[in-house]
Every structure is written in C-alpha cells, then in structure tokens.
XYZ file of C-alpha atoms in Angstrom:
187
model
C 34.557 -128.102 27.067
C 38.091 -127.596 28.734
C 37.582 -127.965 32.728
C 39.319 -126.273 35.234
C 39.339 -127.086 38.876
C 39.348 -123.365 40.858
C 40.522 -123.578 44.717
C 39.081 -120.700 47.198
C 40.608 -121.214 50.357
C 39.950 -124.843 51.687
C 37.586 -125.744 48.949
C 37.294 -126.435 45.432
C 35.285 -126.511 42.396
C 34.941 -127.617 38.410
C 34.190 -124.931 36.122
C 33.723 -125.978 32.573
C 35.426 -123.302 30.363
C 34.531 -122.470 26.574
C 33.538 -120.733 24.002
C 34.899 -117.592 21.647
C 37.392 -115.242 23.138
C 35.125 -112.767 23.731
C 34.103 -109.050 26.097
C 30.726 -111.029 26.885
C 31.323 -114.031 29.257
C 28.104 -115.874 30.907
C 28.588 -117.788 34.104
C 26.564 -120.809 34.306
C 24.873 -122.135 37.597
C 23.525 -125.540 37.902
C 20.626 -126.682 40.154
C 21.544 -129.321 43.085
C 22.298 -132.660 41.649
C 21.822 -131.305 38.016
C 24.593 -133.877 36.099
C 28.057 -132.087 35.404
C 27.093 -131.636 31.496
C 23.755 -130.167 31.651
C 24.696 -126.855 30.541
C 27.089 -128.375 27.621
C 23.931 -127.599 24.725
C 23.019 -124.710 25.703
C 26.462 -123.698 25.785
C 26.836 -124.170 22.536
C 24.015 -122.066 21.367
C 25.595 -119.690 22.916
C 29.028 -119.928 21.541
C 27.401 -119.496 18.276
C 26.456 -116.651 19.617
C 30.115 -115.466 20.357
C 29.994 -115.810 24.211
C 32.170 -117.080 26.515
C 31.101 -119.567 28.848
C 31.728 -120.321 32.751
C 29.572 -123.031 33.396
C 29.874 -124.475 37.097
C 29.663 -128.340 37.523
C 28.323 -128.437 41.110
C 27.245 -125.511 43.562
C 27.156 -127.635 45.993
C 29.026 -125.502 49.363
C 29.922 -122.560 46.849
C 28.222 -119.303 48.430
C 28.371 -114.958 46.490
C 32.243 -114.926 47.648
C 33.323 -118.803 45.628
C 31.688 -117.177 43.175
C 33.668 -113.881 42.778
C 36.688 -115.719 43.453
C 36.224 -118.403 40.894
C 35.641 -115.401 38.330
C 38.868 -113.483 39.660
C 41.015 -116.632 38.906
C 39.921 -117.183 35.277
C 40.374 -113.295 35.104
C 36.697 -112.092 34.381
C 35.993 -109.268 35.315
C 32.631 -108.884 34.848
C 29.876 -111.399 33.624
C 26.416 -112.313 32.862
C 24.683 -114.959 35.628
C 22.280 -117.397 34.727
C 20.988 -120.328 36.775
C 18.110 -122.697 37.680
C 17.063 -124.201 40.997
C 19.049 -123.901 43.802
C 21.536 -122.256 40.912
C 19.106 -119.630 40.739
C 19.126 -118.529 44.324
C 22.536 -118.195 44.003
C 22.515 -116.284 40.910
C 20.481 -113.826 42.871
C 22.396 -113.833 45.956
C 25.548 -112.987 43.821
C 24.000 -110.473 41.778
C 22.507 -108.979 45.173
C 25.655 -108.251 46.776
C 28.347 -107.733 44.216
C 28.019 -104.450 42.884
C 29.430 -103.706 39.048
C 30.655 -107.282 38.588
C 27.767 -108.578 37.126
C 25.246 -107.079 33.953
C 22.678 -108.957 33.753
C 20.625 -112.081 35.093
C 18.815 -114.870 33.658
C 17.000 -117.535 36.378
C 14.710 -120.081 36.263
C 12.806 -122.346 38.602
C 13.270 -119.565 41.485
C 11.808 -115.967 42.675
C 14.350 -113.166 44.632
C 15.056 -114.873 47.609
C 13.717 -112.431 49.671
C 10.005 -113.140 48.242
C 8.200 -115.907 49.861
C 8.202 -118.875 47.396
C 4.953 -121.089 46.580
C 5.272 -122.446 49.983
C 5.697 -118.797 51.787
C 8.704 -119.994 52.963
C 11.568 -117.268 52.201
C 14.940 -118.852 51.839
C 16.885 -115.450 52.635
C 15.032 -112.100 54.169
C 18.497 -110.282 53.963
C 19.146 -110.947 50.684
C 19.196 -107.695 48.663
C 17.400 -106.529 45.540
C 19.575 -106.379 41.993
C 20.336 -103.647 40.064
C 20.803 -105.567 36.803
C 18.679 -105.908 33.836
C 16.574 -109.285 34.901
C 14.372 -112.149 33.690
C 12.650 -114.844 35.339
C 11.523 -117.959 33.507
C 8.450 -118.976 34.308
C 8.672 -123.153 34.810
C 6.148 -125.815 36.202
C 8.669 -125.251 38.922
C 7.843 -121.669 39.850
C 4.254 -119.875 40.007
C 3.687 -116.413 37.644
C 2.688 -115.087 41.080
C 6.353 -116.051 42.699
C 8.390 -114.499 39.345
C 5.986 -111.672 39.238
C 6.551 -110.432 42.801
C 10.371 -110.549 42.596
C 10.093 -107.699 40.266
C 9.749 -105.432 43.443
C 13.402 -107.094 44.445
C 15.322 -105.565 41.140
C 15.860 -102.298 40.506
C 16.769 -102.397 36.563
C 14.728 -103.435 33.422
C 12.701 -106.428 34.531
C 10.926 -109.416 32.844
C 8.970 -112.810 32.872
C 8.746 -115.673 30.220
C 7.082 -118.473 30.449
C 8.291 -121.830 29.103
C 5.943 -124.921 29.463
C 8.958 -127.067 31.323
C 10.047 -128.722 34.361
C 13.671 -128.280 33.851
C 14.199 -125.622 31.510
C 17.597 -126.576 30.082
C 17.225 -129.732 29.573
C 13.816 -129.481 27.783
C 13.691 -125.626 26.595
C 17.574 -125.206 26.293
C 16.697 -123.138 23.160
C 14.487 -120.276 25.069
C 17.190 -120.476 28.121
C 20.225 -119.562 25.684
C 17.770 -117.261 23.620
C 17.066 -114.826 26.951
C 20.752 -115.138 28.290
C 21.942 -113.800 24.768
C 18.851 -111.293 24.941
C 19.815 -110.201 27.633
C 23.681 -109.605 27.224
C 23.079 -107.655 24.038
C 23.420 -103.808 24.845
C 20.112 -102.759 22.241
C-alpha cells in the first residue's frame, strides 16, 4: 500500500492509499492502538472488488473535520466509512455531521454515539443521527441490544450482523469486507 502523510493545520496523519482507480472509494478507520497494517487484508478483498481504499493508520487526535480534510487532499469527494472501536465512533460522528460526503457506513465494536453503550455511559449526546444506508456488526465487543437501539439514530436503510469475534478484522476480515462491498453496491 502507497502511504501518504496528509497535514490539516498543525497536525498530521498516515493514510495508506490503494486499490483500483475507481468512482467507489472506502475510507478505513482503525480502533485506538490497532497496528498501522490491520486493515492491509481486508483491503485487499476489497480491491478485488474494484474499490479504492483510504485506510487511516492512527485516529489518534483526528476529529469529523481531519477527516473531511484528509479526503479533500487526496481529492475524494465522496466515500464509504467503515471503522471499529474508537474508529467506529468516529465513523459515526463523521457520517453525522457531513451531509452528502459520505454513502454509506459499515461499524463494528460500537452503537450511535448518542445511545448509551453496555455501560449506559453515552460518549456524545449531541452527536446526530445518519442519513446513510447503515450496518452494525455485532462483536463480543458490542451487545445486540447496543447495535439494535442505534437504529433509532439513522435515518436510511438500516442493519445488524453478527460475527462471533472480538476484533472483527483481524479474525472475520472476510464478513467486514463482505458488508462494506454490500453496502457500496447501488442494488
């Protein structure tokens, strides 16, 4: 994978670029301390599937507007989210507040912010449903009752699967790249 190092304002980050020129790119968000290459399989399921990839090697300080940013200076203009973890949160923050830049999202490991996880604690009250086509993957990380609720926090076609994992790309990388390409096919 070809990296690129993307500066917004004072900071920085490492995207790792690749796959088929192609109108369908997916943007890639890993959890905290998830290793730089742990998107690099699934990735490559889903350049077979000719799609672009953005994957992200740390999240770590990059908030919704790093996100647009990083996407405006590889010239996407719109893109498919998928993340796990504290990735995930993200991927619904970004989704929640950036109107027509983004068609569809794939999480794992993590409800709609705004739903209180297993714990009741909610990590963001304000954050705002999606309008995008969604589905939640059901880990050992995140209850049915946690993924089920954050379908009243997305206002489009809305789904659950459940994969018997703890960290669904790294031991279910198939199913994760199977419901990303699912769900960036227009049918």
């Amino acid at each position: 994978m070809n990296s690129r190092r993307i500066a917004v304002g004072d900071r920085s980050w490492t995207v790792r670029v690749d796959g088929p020129e192609s109108r369908h790119t997916v943007l890639l968000l890993p959890d905290a301390g998830d290793p730089v290459d742990i998107y690099d399989a699934v990735c490559a399921r889903l350049h077979n599937s000719e799609l672009r990839t953005v994957a992200v090697e740390s999240i770590a300080g990059l908030d919704a507007a790093g996100v647009v940013a990083i996407l405006d200076e590889l010239n996407v203009p719109w893109a498919n989210v998928a993340g796990r973890g504290a990735g995930a949160t993200l991927a619904w923050q970004v989704a929640a507040g950036t109107m027509g830049r983004f068609v569809s999202l794939v999480v794992a490991d993590r409800g709609h912010p705004a739903v209180p996880d297993a714990a009741g604690t909610v990590v963001d009250a304000a954050c705002r449903p999606v309008e995008l086509p969604t589905t939640v993957l059901v880990t050992k990380a995140l209850p049915v009752a946690v993924a089920e609720a954050s379908a009243r926090c997305v206002y489009g076609e809305f789904r659950t699967v459940t994969v018997d994992a703890s960290n669904v790309v790294t031991e279910a990388g198939n199913e994760l790249a199977t419901e990303i390409v699912l769900r960036t096919s227009l049918w």
